[in-house]
Short mmCIF file of C-alpha atoms in Angstrom, two decimals:
data_model
loop_
_atom_site.label_atom_id
_atom_site.label_comp_id
_atom_site.label_asym_id
_atom_site.label_seq_id
_atom_site.Cartn_x
_atom_site.Cartn_y
_atom_site.Cartn_z
CA ASP A 678 113.32 20.13 33.65
CA ILE A 679 112.03 18.16 30.35
CA GLN A 680 115.30 15.63 29.47
CA MET A 681 115.16 14.56 25.78
CA THR A 682 116.24 11.44 24.39
CA GLN A 683 117.26 10.21 21.28
CA SER A 684 118.84 7.24 20.19
CA PRO A 685 120.93 6.05 18.76
CA SER A 686 123.86 8.34 18.57
CA SER A 687 124.89 7.47 15.12
CA LEU A 688 123.55 5.44 12.83
CA SER A 689 124.73 4.41 9.35
CA ALA A 690 122.93 3.62 6.27
CA SER A 691 122.62 3.58 2.55
CA VAL A 692 121.37 5.47 -0.06
CA GLY A 693 117.39 3.58 -0.49
CA ASP A 694 117.56 2.88 3.63
CA ARG A 695 114.24 3.63 5.77
CA VAL A 696 115.85 5.32 8.57
CA ASN A 697 114.28 5.61 11.97
CA ILE A 698 115.31 7.82 14.97
CA THR A 699 113.79 7.71 18.17
CA CYS A 700 113.22 10.54 20.47
CA ARG A 701 111.49 10.28 24.43
CA ALA A 702 110.73 12.58 26.85
CA SER A 703 111.12 11.88 30.36
CA GLN A 704 107.12 13.10 30.74
CA SER A 705 104.61 13.21 28.75
CA ILE A 706 104.71 16.31 25.97
CA ARG A 707 101.85 15.07 24.64
CA SER A 708 102.38 16.51 20.82
CA ASN A 709 104.60 18.95 21.28
CA LEU A 710 107.95 17.95 19.95
CA ASN A 711 109.44 19.38 16.90
CA TRP A 712 112.40 17.39 14.09
CA TYR A 713 115.94 18.87 12.91
CA GLN A 714 117.84 18.28 10.57
CA GLN A 715 120.95 20.12 10.85
CA LYS A 716 124.22 19.79 7.84
CA LEU A 717 127.40 19.93 8.27
CA GLY A 718 128.15 23.57 8.54
CA GLU A 719 124.50 24.56 8.71
CA THR A 720 121.74 26.17 9.69
CA PRO A 721 119.43 23.75 11.68
CA LYS A 722 116.35 23.48 9.36
CA VAL A 723 112.80 22.76 10.75
CA LEU A 724 110.88 19.33 9.17
CA ILE A 725 108.56 18.73 11.47
CA TYR A 726 106.10 20.35 14.29
CA ALA A 727 103.53 19.41 16.79
CA ALA A 728 105.14 15.85 16.30
CA SER A 729 103.83 15.05 12.42
CA SER A 730 103.25 17.72 10.87
CA LEU A 731 105.31 18.51 7.74
CA GLN A 732 107.03 21.87 7.41
CA SER A 733 106.20 23.40 4.52
CA GLY A 734 108.84 22.02 1.28
CA VAL A 735 109.95 19.18 2.97
CA PRO A 736 109.94 16.23 1.00
CA SER A 737 107.15 13.95 1.95
CA ARG A 738 110.05 10.87 2.85
CA PHE A 739 109.92 12.32 6.13
CA SER A 740 107.64 11.72 9.08
CA GLY A 741 106.62 11.96 12.49
CA SER A 742 105.23 9.84 14.65
CA GLY A 743 104.47 9.43 18.57
CA SER A 744 103.13 10.91 21.25
CA GLY A 745 103.58 11.43 25.59
CA THR A 746 107.06 10.61 25.66
CA ASP A 747 108.09 7.99 22.69
CA PHE A 748 108.34 9.91 19.21
CA THR A 749 109.85 8.81 15.98
CA LEU A 750 111.28 10.41 12.77
CA THR A 751 111.32 8.41 9.61
CA ILE A 752 113.21 8.73 6.52
CA SER A 753 110.95 6.15 4.14
CA SER A 754 113.85 6.46 1.57
CA LEU A 755 117.60 8.14 2.19
CA GLN A 756 118.73 10.41 -0.34
CA PRO A 757 122.30 11.74 -0.78
CA GLU A 758 121.14 14.85 0.83
CA ASP A 759 119.44 13.37 4.17
CA PHE A 760 123.09 12.52 5.33
CA ALA A 761 123.26 14.61 8.22
CA THR A 762 122.31 15.18 12.35
CA TYR A 763 118.94 15.03 13.77
CA TYR A 764 117.57 16.30 16.24
CA CYS A 765 114.32 16.18 18.07
CA GLN A 766 113.02 19.40 20.54
CA GLN A 767 110.33 19.65 22.85
CA SER A 768 108.00 23.00 23.07
CA PHE A 769 105.92 21.39 26.43
CA SER A 770 107.89 23.56 28.62
CA ILE A 771 109.89 26.29 26.95
CA PHE A 772 112.06 23.75 24.34
CA THR A 773 114.78 21.49 25.21
CA PHE A 774 117.20 20.02 22.40
CA GLY A 775 117.48 15.83 22.84
CA GLY A 776 121.38 15.47 21.95
CA GLY A 777 120.96 14.40 18.05
CA THR A 778 121.38 11.40 15.98
CA LYS A 779 124.18 11.60 13.59
CA VAL A 780 122.92 9.51 10.01
CA GLU A 781 126.55 8.69 8.51
CA MET A 782 127.10 6.90 4.82
CA LYS A 783 127.76 3.48 4.92
CA GLN B 1304 111.92 37.55 3.30
CA ILE B 1305 112.80 36.13 6.57
CA SER B 1306 115.89 36.25 7.95
CA LEU B 1307 118.05 37.31 11.37
CA LYS B 1308 121.38 38.06 11.34
CA GLU B 1309 123.62 37.34 14.97
CA SER B 1310 126.12 39.68 15.44
CA GLY B 1311 129.09 40.22 18.67
CA PRO B 1312 132.62 39.51 19.49
CA THR B 1313 134.04 36.52 18.48
CA LEU B 1314 136.06 36.43 22.12
CA VAL B 1315 135.71 37.14 25.11
CA LYS B 1316 137.82 37.15 27.81
CA PRO B 1317 136.09 34.77 31.55
CA THR B 1318 134.17 36.32 33.65
CA GLN B 1319 133.58 38.75 30.74
CA THR B 1320 129.50 39.38 30.36
CA LEU B 1321 129.19 38.55 26.32
CA THR B 1322 126.24 41.17 24.49
CA LEU B 1323 124.87 39.61 21.37
CA THR B 1324 122.75 40.77 19.36
CA CYS B 1325 119.74 39.38 16.36
CA THR B 1326 118.77 41.76 13.61
CA PHE B 1327 116.16 40.33 11.68
CA SER B 1328 114.19 41.42 9.33
CA GLY B 1329 110.53 40.98 7.66
CA PHE B 1330 108.74 40.38 10.65
CA SER B 1331 108.35 42.58 13.82
CA LEU B 1332 107.75 41.94 17.03
CA SER B 1333 105.47 44.47 17.62
CA THR B 1334 102.37 42.90 17.98
CA ILE B 1335 103.17 38.91 17.90
CA GLY B 1336 105.72 36.31 17.51
CA SER B 1337 108.89 35.68 19.85
CA VAL B 1338 113.14 35.21 18.65
CA GLY B 1339 114.71 32.60 20.54
CA TRP B 1340 118.42 32.31 21.08
CA ILE B 1341 120.20 28.75 20.81
CA ARG B 1342 123.87 27.87 21.21
CA GLN B 1343 126.30 24.44 19.89
CA PRO B 1344 129.66 23.84 21.28
CA PRO B 1345 131.95 22.31 18.72
CA GLY B 1346 131.01 19.15 17.71
CA LYS B 1347 128.33 19.02 19.91
CA ALA B 1348 124.24 19.50 20.38
CA LEU B 1349 121.83 22.57 19.88
CA GLU B 1350 121.33 23.75 22.90
CA TRP B 1351 118.22 26.26 24.26
CA LEU B 1352 118.65 29.04 26.07
CA ALA B 1353 116.33 31.78 25.99
CA LEU B 1354 113.21 33.28 24.38
CA ILE B 1355 111.22 36.70 24.19
CA TYR B 1356 108.15 37.18 23.10
CA TRP B 1357 105.91 40.41 21.38
CA ASP B 1358 104.56 41.45 24.43
CA ASP B 1359 107.99 41.62 26.08
CA ASP B 1360 107.10 38.01 27.87
CA LYS B 1361 110.20 35.63 28.62
CA ARG B 1362 111.79 32.46 28.91
CA TYR B 1363 115.60 31.17 29.49
CA THR B 1364 117.20 27.48 30.27
CA PRO B 1365 116.73 27.01 34.12
CA SER B 1366 120.46 25.70 33.89
CA LEU B 1367 121.27 29.17 32.92
CA LYS B 1368 119.12 31.28 34.00
CA SER B 1369 120.71 33.43 36.50
CA ARG B 1370 123.42 34.44 33.77
CA LEU B 1371 121.06 35.24 30.96
CA THR B 1372 119.18 38.40 29.77
CA ILE B 1373 116.73 38.80 27.09
CA THR B 1374 115.64 42.13 25.97
CA LYS B 1375 113.81 43.95 22.95
CA ASP B 1376 114.04 46.53 20.68
CA THR B 1377 111.07 46.88 18.39
CA SER B 1378 111.97 50.30 16.69
CA LYS B 1379 115.38 48.39 15.56
CA ASN B 1380 114.17 44.78 15.27
CA GLN B 1381 117.08 43.22 17.70
CA VAL B 1382 116.96 40.81 19.92
CA VAL B 1383 120.16 41.37 22.87
CA LEU B 1384 120.72 38.30 24.94
CA THR B 1385 123.27 38.83 27.58
CA MET B 1386 125.64 35.95 29.72
CA THR B 1387 127.27 36.90 32.44
CA ASN B 1388 130.80 35.52 34.44
CA MET B 1389 131.84 33.70 30.61
CA ASP B 1390 134.02 30.25 30.78
CA PRO B 1391 135.60 28.09 28.34
CA VAL B 1392 132.89 25.70 28.16
CA ASP B 1393 130.91 28.66 26.92
CA THR B 1394 132.74 28.61 23.93
CA ALA B 1395 129.74 27.99 21.13
CA THR B 1396 128.32 28.90 18.14
CA TYR B 1397 125.41 31.44 19.35
CA PHE B 1398 122.14 30.97 16.16
CA CYS B 1399 118.88 33.39 17.15
CA ALA B 1400 115.71 31.93 15.39
CA ARG B 1401 111.92 32.64 14.97
CA GLY B 1402 109.60 32.03 16.85
CA ALA B 1403 106.93 30.06 14.37
CA GLN B 1404 103.43 28.67 16.15
CA GLN B 1405 100.90 26.65 13.95
CA GLN B 1406 97.23 25.25 14.97
CA VAL B 1407 96.97 21.34 14.76
CA ALA B 1408 93.99 19.82 16.08
CA GLY B 1409 92.93 22.72 17.81
CA TRP B 1410 96.38 22.87 19.84
CA TRP B 1411 98.71 25.36 19.02
CA TYR B 1412 102.28 24.48 18.99
CA ASN B 1413 105.77 26.38 19.04
CA TYR B 1414 108.88 25.62 16.70
CA MET B 1415 111.56 27.98 15.39
CA ASP B 1416 111.34 28.25 12.01
CA VAL B 1417 113.72 30.64 10.64
CA TRP B 1418 117.20 30.64 11.70
CA GLY B 1419 120.36 33.07 11.34
CA LYS B 1420 123.80 31.85 10.16
CA GLY B 1421 124.80 32.08 14.18
CA THR B 1422 128.07 33.32 15.70
CA THR B 1423 130.99 31.89 16.75
CA VAL B 1424 131.88 33.20 20.41
CA THR B 1425 135.52 31.91 21.47
CA VAL B 1426 135.90 32.58 26.08
CA SER B 1427 139.76 32.71 26.48
CA SER B 1428 142.01 34.89 28.16
#
């Protein structure tokens, strides 16, 4: 099984901050990495697929990078609507989610 | 417009079998695509469970494979997930979602692009 480890598990940030969330795979998954956003009480929404491709309709302040085992989701300037929990997901071998990163208001 | 909706019991007893139905619209599983199931225990992370492709190929998470069965009824636009021997630790919101594929630089990549709102299942005697 491929394990996905996210860090940090939570972070506090202010509107306008640049936020980085990392995700590490237990083995190489090439670029088969997706990022999802889940707001409290809502359904997950895909932000990034194939490690760095922005899903249609997602604001350009979201970006993804990395390949192999190490990946990063970056929010270039945090907006009020971005306070949420973020999950990475590998799709190299079926699917596995990371443990999530909760982005909270400082 | 693509939508998915989960249905099933809200309460099951330990050792019972859970049957959940995902009814979808706006796409068909007859010639392309996939539908998967994901769950989320209260206050915890997402856990991917199972996926079925249009050609009836099936995938399961290894840790639960012995307890899960996924099937589809293309004529009804439904995907059904059964989970046997339910336990209180299986208490969760269960989501179904459409599998999407995109080609990037010559390679195909998979992700879940449209999700249902989820159905909450409590396991308790």
